[in-house]
XYZ file of N, CA, C and O in Angstrom:
484
model
N 20.779 -2.162 99.305
C 21.706 -2.322 98.190
C 21.442 -1.217 97.169
O 20.307 -0.971 96.783
N 22.530 -0.588 96.737
C 22.395 0.498 95.776
C 22.229 -0.059 94.378
O 22.976 -0.936 93.948
N 21.247 0.457 93.672
C 21.069 0.088 92.277
C 20.844 1.338 91.448
O 20.206 2.289 91.899
N 21.390 1.311 90.250
C 21.077 2.347 89.264
C 20.164 1.697 88.230
O 20.562 0.743 87.556
N 18.952 2.193 88.148
C 17.947 1.579 87.283
C 17.844 2.386 85.992
O 17.495 3.577 86.023
N 18.153 1.736 84.881
C 18.159 2.392 83.572
C 16.907 2.026 82.783
O 16.366 0.937 82.927
N 16.508 2.922 81.926
C 15.395 2.651 81.029
C 15.534 3.533 79.797
O 16.293 4.505 79.798
N 14.797 3.175 78.738
C 14.733 4.021 77.566
C 15.456 3.512 76.339
O 15.360 4.110 75.273
N 16.192 2.438 76.460
C 16.873 1.907 75.281
C 15.884 1.275 74.323
O 14.692 1.162 74.605
N 16.393 0.858 73.161
C 15.518 0.218 72.201
C 16.065 0.295 70.796
O 17.244 0.583 70.585
N 15.182 0.055 69.855
C 15.516 0.049 68.432
C 14.938 1.289 67.771
O 13.765 1.619 67.980
N 15.765 1.975 66.985
C 15.308 3.195 66.316
C 15.976 3.282 64.953
O 17.068 2.731 64.745
N 15.319 3.965 64.036
C 15.893 4.196 62.717
C 16.922 5.331 62.793
O 16.811 6.230 63.639
N 17.877 5.275 61.908
C 18.866 6.358 61.834
C 18.154 7.695 61.656
O 17.191 7.793 60.883
N 18.635 8.693 62.379
C 18.009 10.002 62.364
C 16.973 10.189 63.453
O 16.507 11.314 63.695
N 16.604 9.108 64.099
C 15.598 9.171 65.158
C 16.185 9.573 66.497
O 17.365 9.921 66.605
N 15.332 9.492 67.519
C 15.719 9.929 68.861
C 15.323 8.889 69.898
O 14.361 8.136 69.715
N 16.086 8.871 70.969
C 15.771 8.083 72.151
C 16.169 8.898 73.372
O 17.074 9.736 73.293
N 15.509 8.611 74.478
C 15.907 9.240 75.741
C 16.146 8.153 76.769
O 15.269 7.351 77.060
N 17.356 8.155 77.317
C 17.712 7.215 78.373
C 17.545 7.886 79.731
O 17.822 9.074 79.893
N 17.115 7.072 80.692
C 16.938 7.563 82.056
C 17.634 6.621 83.023
O 17.665 5.403 82.810
N 18.200 7.185 84.064
C 18.884 6.376 85.078
C 18.568 6.981 86.442
O 18.803 8.171 86.659
N 18.055 6.155 87.333
C 17.683 6.635 88.659
C 18.308 5.757 89.732
O 18.335 4.530 89.606
N 18.805 6.393 90.771
C 19.332 5.646 91.915
C 18.174 5.117 92.751
O 17.168 5.798 92.926
N 18.345 3.914 93.252
C 17.261 3.254 93.975
C 17.213 3.627 95.450
O 16.308 3.208 96.164
N 18.199 4.406 95.911
C 18.267 4.768 97.323
C 18.467 6.265 97.458
O 18.820 6.949 96.489
N 18.242 6.763 98.656
C 18.544 8.172 98.896
C 20.057 8.339 98.965
O 20.781 7.416 99.349
N 20.529 9.505 98.588
C 21.962 9.762 98.468
C 22.306 11.041 99.212
O 21.576 12.027 99.108
N 23.433 11.019 99.926
C 23.846 12.213 100.650
C 24.335 13.288 99.689
O 23.887 14.434 99.748
N 25.265 12.931 98.792
C 25.761 13.906 97.811
C 26.288 13.183 96.583
O 26.881 12.121 96.690
N 26.061 13.793 95.441
C 26.503 13.216 94.168
C 27.626 14.069 93.604
O 27.486 15.289 93.495
N 28.719 13.432 93.219
C 29.804 14.160 92.548
C 29.518 14.315 91.068
O 29.696 15.393 90.491
N 29.094 13.220 90.437
C 28.846 13.235 89.003
C 27.999 12.041 88.611
O 27.996 11.012 89.294
N 27.291 12.207 87.502
C 26.550 11.097 86.893
C 26.807 11.153 85.401
O 26.969 12.241 84.830
N 26.835 9.987 84.782
C 27.144 9.997 83.367
C 26.716 8.732 82.658
O 26.163 7.808 83.261
N 26.970 8.739 81.369
C 26.655 7.600 80.511
C 27.897 7.170 79.753
O 28.662 8.006 79.252
N 28.053 5.868 79.682
C 29.114 5.239 78.916
C 28.469 4.247 77.962
O 27.315 3.868 78.143
N 29.219 3.826 76.956
C 28.691 2.817 76.060
C 29.791 1.845 75.656
O 30.970 2.180 75.694
N 29.354 0.672 75.272
C 30.309 -0.370 74.917
C 29.736 -1.249 73.821
O 28.621 -1.756 73.923
N 30.551 -1.418 72.783
C 30.260 -2.361 71.716
C 30.983 -3.656 72.030
O 32.057 -3.625 72.641
N 30.470 -4.792 71.587
C 31.198 -6.049 71.810
C 32.604 -5.979 71.227
O 32.790 -5.512 70.098
N 33.578 -6.394 71.997
C 34.950 -6.400 71.518
C 35.658 -5.072 71.637
O 36.828 -4.958 71.264
N 34.963 -4.059 72.140
C 35.570 -2.733 72.291
C 35.556 -2.323 73.752
O 34.828 -2.864 74.570
N 36.380 -1.321 74.041
C 36.420 -0.792 75.400
C 35.212 0.105 75.665
O 34.665 0.726 74.742
N 34.805 0.140 76.924
C 33.731 1.037 77.316
C 34.235 2.481 77.186
O 35.352 2.796 77.613
N 33.415 3.336 76.595
C 33.833 4.717 76.377
C 32.830 5.692 76.967
O 31.619 5.408 77.057
N 33.353 6.838 77.359
C 32.506 7.894 77.893
C 31.639 8.482 76.788
O 32.122 8.769 75.691
N 30.358 8.665 77.088
C 29.455 9.362 76.177
C 29.227 10.787 76.671
O 29.419 11.748 75.927
N 28.821 10.905 77.919
C 28.555 12.233 78.481
C 28.545 12.128 80.000
O 28.192 11.086 80.556
N 28.933 13.211 80.645
C 28.944 13.253 82.106
C 28.500 14.634 82.563
O 28.721 15.634 81.867
N 27.839 14.691 83.714
C 27.429 15.951 84.304
C 27.819 15.937 85.776
O 27.554 14.963 86.489
N 28.491 16.998 86.202
C 28.952 17.069 87.587
C 27.909 17.752 88.460
O 26.894 18.254 87.967
N 28.199 17.783 89.740
C 27.242 18.324 90.689
C 26.946 19.795 90.435
O 25.842 20.266 90.723
N 27.924 20.525 89.900
C 27.694 21.959 89.645
C 27.108 22.195 88.260
O 26.980 23.351 87.831
N 26.752 21.139 87.556
C 26.113 21.278 86.255
C 27.052 21.286 85.064
O 26.610 21.401 83.921
N 28.341 21.157 85.311
C 29.301 21.094 84.208
C 29.110 19.804 83.423
O 28.964 18.733 84.010
N 29.099 19.931 82.110
C 28.914 18.763 81.257
C 30.132 18.538 80.372
O 30.861 19.474 80.035
N 30.308 17.296 79.986
C 31.391 16.932 79.078
C 30.865 15.840 78.160
O 30.183 14.910 78.628
N 31.163 15.961 76.875
C 30.659 15.011 75.893
C 31.794 14.427 75.061
O 32.798 15.090 74.790
N 31.589 13.209 74.604
C 32.491 12.649 73.601
C 32.324 13.462 72.325
O 31.210 13.908 72.001
N 33.413 13.640 71.595
C 33.344 14.426 70.362
C 32.307 13.859 69.396
O 31.632 14.612 68.681
N 32.152 12.555 69.394
C 31.267 11.909 68.428
C 29.783 12.196 68.678
O 28.960 11.970 67.787
N 29.443 12.696 69.869
C 28.025 12.933 70.170
C 27.712 14.409 70.400
O 26.545 14.766 70.590
N 28.716 15.255 70.385
C 28.482 16.686 70.612
C 27.510 17.243 69.584
O 27.609 16.956 68.399
N 26.567 18.019 70.080
C 25.567 18.608 69.208
C 24.377 17.704 68.943
O 23.369 18.156 68.397
N 24.473 16.434 69.321
C 23.371 15.488 69.093
C 22.782 14.972 70.402
O 21.580 14.728 70.488
N 23.622 14.794 71.408
C 23.182 14.246 72.701
C 23.203 15.363 73.742
O 24.057 16.244 73.711
N 22.274 15.272 74.681
C 22.224 16.217 75.790
C 22.021 15.461 77.090
O 21.076 14.679 77.215
N 22.900 15.728 78.057
C 22.773 15.098 79.371
C 22.212 16.116 80.353
O 22.536 17.309 80.280
N 21.356 15.637 81.242
C 20.777 16.520 82.247
C 20.508 15.717 83.513
O 20.496 14.489 83.486
N 20.299 16.454 84.608
C 20.050 15.794 85.892
C 18.824 16.360 86.554
O 18.523 17.549 86.437
N 18.119 15.502 87.240
C 17.064 15.922 88.154
C 17.591 15.615 89.547
O 17.493 14.493 90.035
N 18.188 16.640 90.161
C 18.855 16.408 91.440
C 17.933 15.904 92.521
O 18.306 15.071 93.344
N 16.710 16.395 92.526
C 15.770 15.990 93.573
C 15.451 14.505 93.487
O 15.142 13.860 94.491
N 15.513 13.954 92.287
C 15.169 12.552 92.087
C 16.397 11.680 91.870
O 16.271 10.498 91.589
N 17.586 12.269 91.993
C 18.809 11.502 91.750
C 18.739 10.757 90.436
O 19.042 9.558 90.350
N 18.336 11.473 89.409
C 18.137 10.895 88.090
C 18.983 11.630 87.067
O 19.131 12.857 87.146
N 19.523 10.876 86.123
C 20.250 11.483 85.007
C 19.596 11.032 83.712
O 19.179 9.874 83.580
N 19.452 11.972 82.789
C 18.816 11.703 81.503
C 19.820 11.913 80.384
O 20.719 12.757 80.484
N 19.650 11.162 79.310
C 20.457 11.364 78.110
C 19.508 11.429 76.918
O 18.917 10.421 76.536
N 19.340 12.624 76.391
C 18.529 12.805 75.184
C 19.421 12.607 73.983
O 20.411 13.330 73.826
N 19.070 11.647 73.147
C 19.892 11.312 71.993
C 19.097 11.604 70.722
O 18.065 10.975 70.473
N 19.573 12.564 69.953
C 18.924 12.943 68.701
C 19.844 12.642 67.526
O 21.043 12.435 67.689
N 19.254 12.632 66.333
C 20.023 12.391 65.104
C 20.905 11.158 65.243
O 22.102 11.177 64.928
N 20.311 10.086 65.713
C 21.075 8.864 65.980
C 21.631 8.270 64.705
O 21.011 8.340 63.626
N 22.817 7.692 64.836
C 23.521 7.062 63.727
C 23.751 5.586 64.052
O 23.744 5.195 65.223
N 24.026 4.802 63.018
C 24.251 3.371 63.251
C 25.441 3.150 64.178
O 25.458 2.191 64.956
N 26.413 4.040 64.117
C 27.594 3.887 64.982
C 27.306 4.191 66.448
O 28.173 3.984 67.305
N 26.118 4.681 66.749
C 25.723 4.869 68.148
C 25.214 3.575 68.775
O 24.962 3.522 69.982
N 25.069 2.555 67.979
C 24.608 1.262 68.486
C 25.584 0.714 69.512
O 26.782 0.603 69.241
N 25.088 0.384 70.693
C 25.927 -0.124 71.778
C 25.044 -0.408 72.987
O 23.855 -0.068 72.989
N 25.652 -0.995 73.992
C 25.008 -1.071 75.303
C 25.418 0.178 76.071
O 26.610 0.470 76.182
N 24.451 0.897 76.581
C 24.699 2.135 77.316
C 24.585 1.877 78.815
O 23.596 1.300 79.277
N 25.607 2.335 79.533
C 25.670 2.134 80.982
C 25.640 3.476 81.701
O 26.345 4.406 81.324
N 24.864 3.516 82.746
C 24.833 4.680 83.613
C 25.882 4.498 84.714
O 26.075 3.384 85.228
N 26.544 5.571 85.068
C 27.507 5.548 86.167
C 27.255 6.733 87.075
O 26.967 7.837 86.605
N 27.371 6.495 88.365
C 27.211 7.581 89.328
C 28.313 7.514 90.373
O 28.701 6.424 90.800
N 28.836 8.676 90.733
C 29.848 8.784 91.781
C 29.200 9.553 92.923
O 28.857 10.727 92.765
N 29.036 8.907 94.058
C 28.362 9.616 95.147
C 28.697 9.046 96.512
O 29.269 7.972 96.648
N 28.348 9.850 97.519
C 28.452 9.433 98.906
C 27.067 8.975 99.348
O 26.118 9.757 99.315
N 26.975 7.742 99.781
C 25.697 7.207 100.215
C 25.222 7.887 101.498
O 24.042 8.217 101.631
N 26.150 8.105 102.408
C 25.869 8.784 103.668
C 26.913 9.867 103.874
O 27.935 9.891 103.193
N 26.685 10.737 104.837
C 27.622 11.834 105.094
C 29.019 11.295 105.388
O 30.016 11.879 104.990
N 29.100 10.166 106.066
C 30.383 9.631 106.478
C 30.966 8.636 105.479
O 32.023 8.065 105.704
N 30.289 8.398 104.392
C 30.743 7.408 103.411
C 31.840 7.967 102.515
O 31.966 9.186 102.340
N 32.601 7.071 101.932
C 33.538 7.449 100.878
C 32.760 7.629 99.576
O 31.647 7.110 99.430
N 33.352 8.374 98.672
C 32.751 8.497 97.342
C 33.034 7.205 96.578
O 34.192 6.804 96.428
N 31.977 6.567 96.111
C 32.141 5.312 95.377
C 31.488 5.420 94.004
O 30.610 6.260 93.784
N 31.939 4.561 93.100
C 31.354 4.487 91.767
C 30.318 3.371 91.734
O 30.552 2.270 92.244
N 29.205 3.661 91.100
C 28.157 2.656 90.916
C 27.786 2.624 89.439
O 27.751 3.667 88.774
N 27.464 1.418 88.966
C 27.124 1.230 87.555
C 25.731 0.628 87.432
O 25.316 -0.211 88.249
N 25.041 1.015 86.378
C 23.794 0.376 86.031
C 24.047 -0.921 85.277
O 25.189 -1.263 84.951
N 22.973 -1.635 84.980
C 23.099 -2.943 84.346
C 23.263 -2.844 82.833
O 23.615 -3.816 82.183
N 23.036 -1.680 82.278
C 23.168 -1.486 80.839
C 21.839 -1.598 80.115
O 20.972 -2.392 80.491
N 21.699 -0.805 79.080
C 20.500 -0.860 78.239
C 20.926 -0.792 76.775
O 21.789 0.008 76.406
N 20.358 -1.659 75.965
C 20.767 -1.761 74.558
C 20.126 -0.659 73.715
O 18.909 -0.429 73.803
N 20.966 -0.002 72.934
C 20.489 0.956 71.936
C 20.934 0.446 70.578
O 22.123 0.222 70.356
N 19.973 0.249 69.688
C 20.277 -0.236 68.344
C 19.708 0.739 67.330
O 18.514 1.057 67.364
N 20.576 1.238 66.461
C 20.180 2.203 65.438
C 20.326 1.528 64.090
O 21.431 1.138 63.693
N 19.223 1.423 63.383
C 19.221 0.789 62.071
C 19.368 1.850 60.980
O 18.650 2.850 60.981
N 20.282 1.574 60.071
C 20.494 2.542 58.973
C 19.595 2.218 57.797
O 18.969 1.160 57.753
């Protein structure tokens, strides 16, 4: 069973930093993209940052210049370095990965269980 295991969430003061990590629990044939989304209660899940297989990155306007996404391809891991955190960054952060499990598999989306990030002002 494929799992995306997230870690690194927690409570931090405004202006502080956190680093989120997400690792796939199985070996993967090829990854199209990995990214982070976040969701506040009562709101829609929104894209925070994504990185494609060729290293192209895309960020939400609200986090540009503060967050950095990176990948460790050998470990099928995606990291999100979050600096200069604001209270509005408070949310549950979800990891998402699009990949082929085997050479003959279809590309499927997988989600992590979510990790809470709380920024106190």
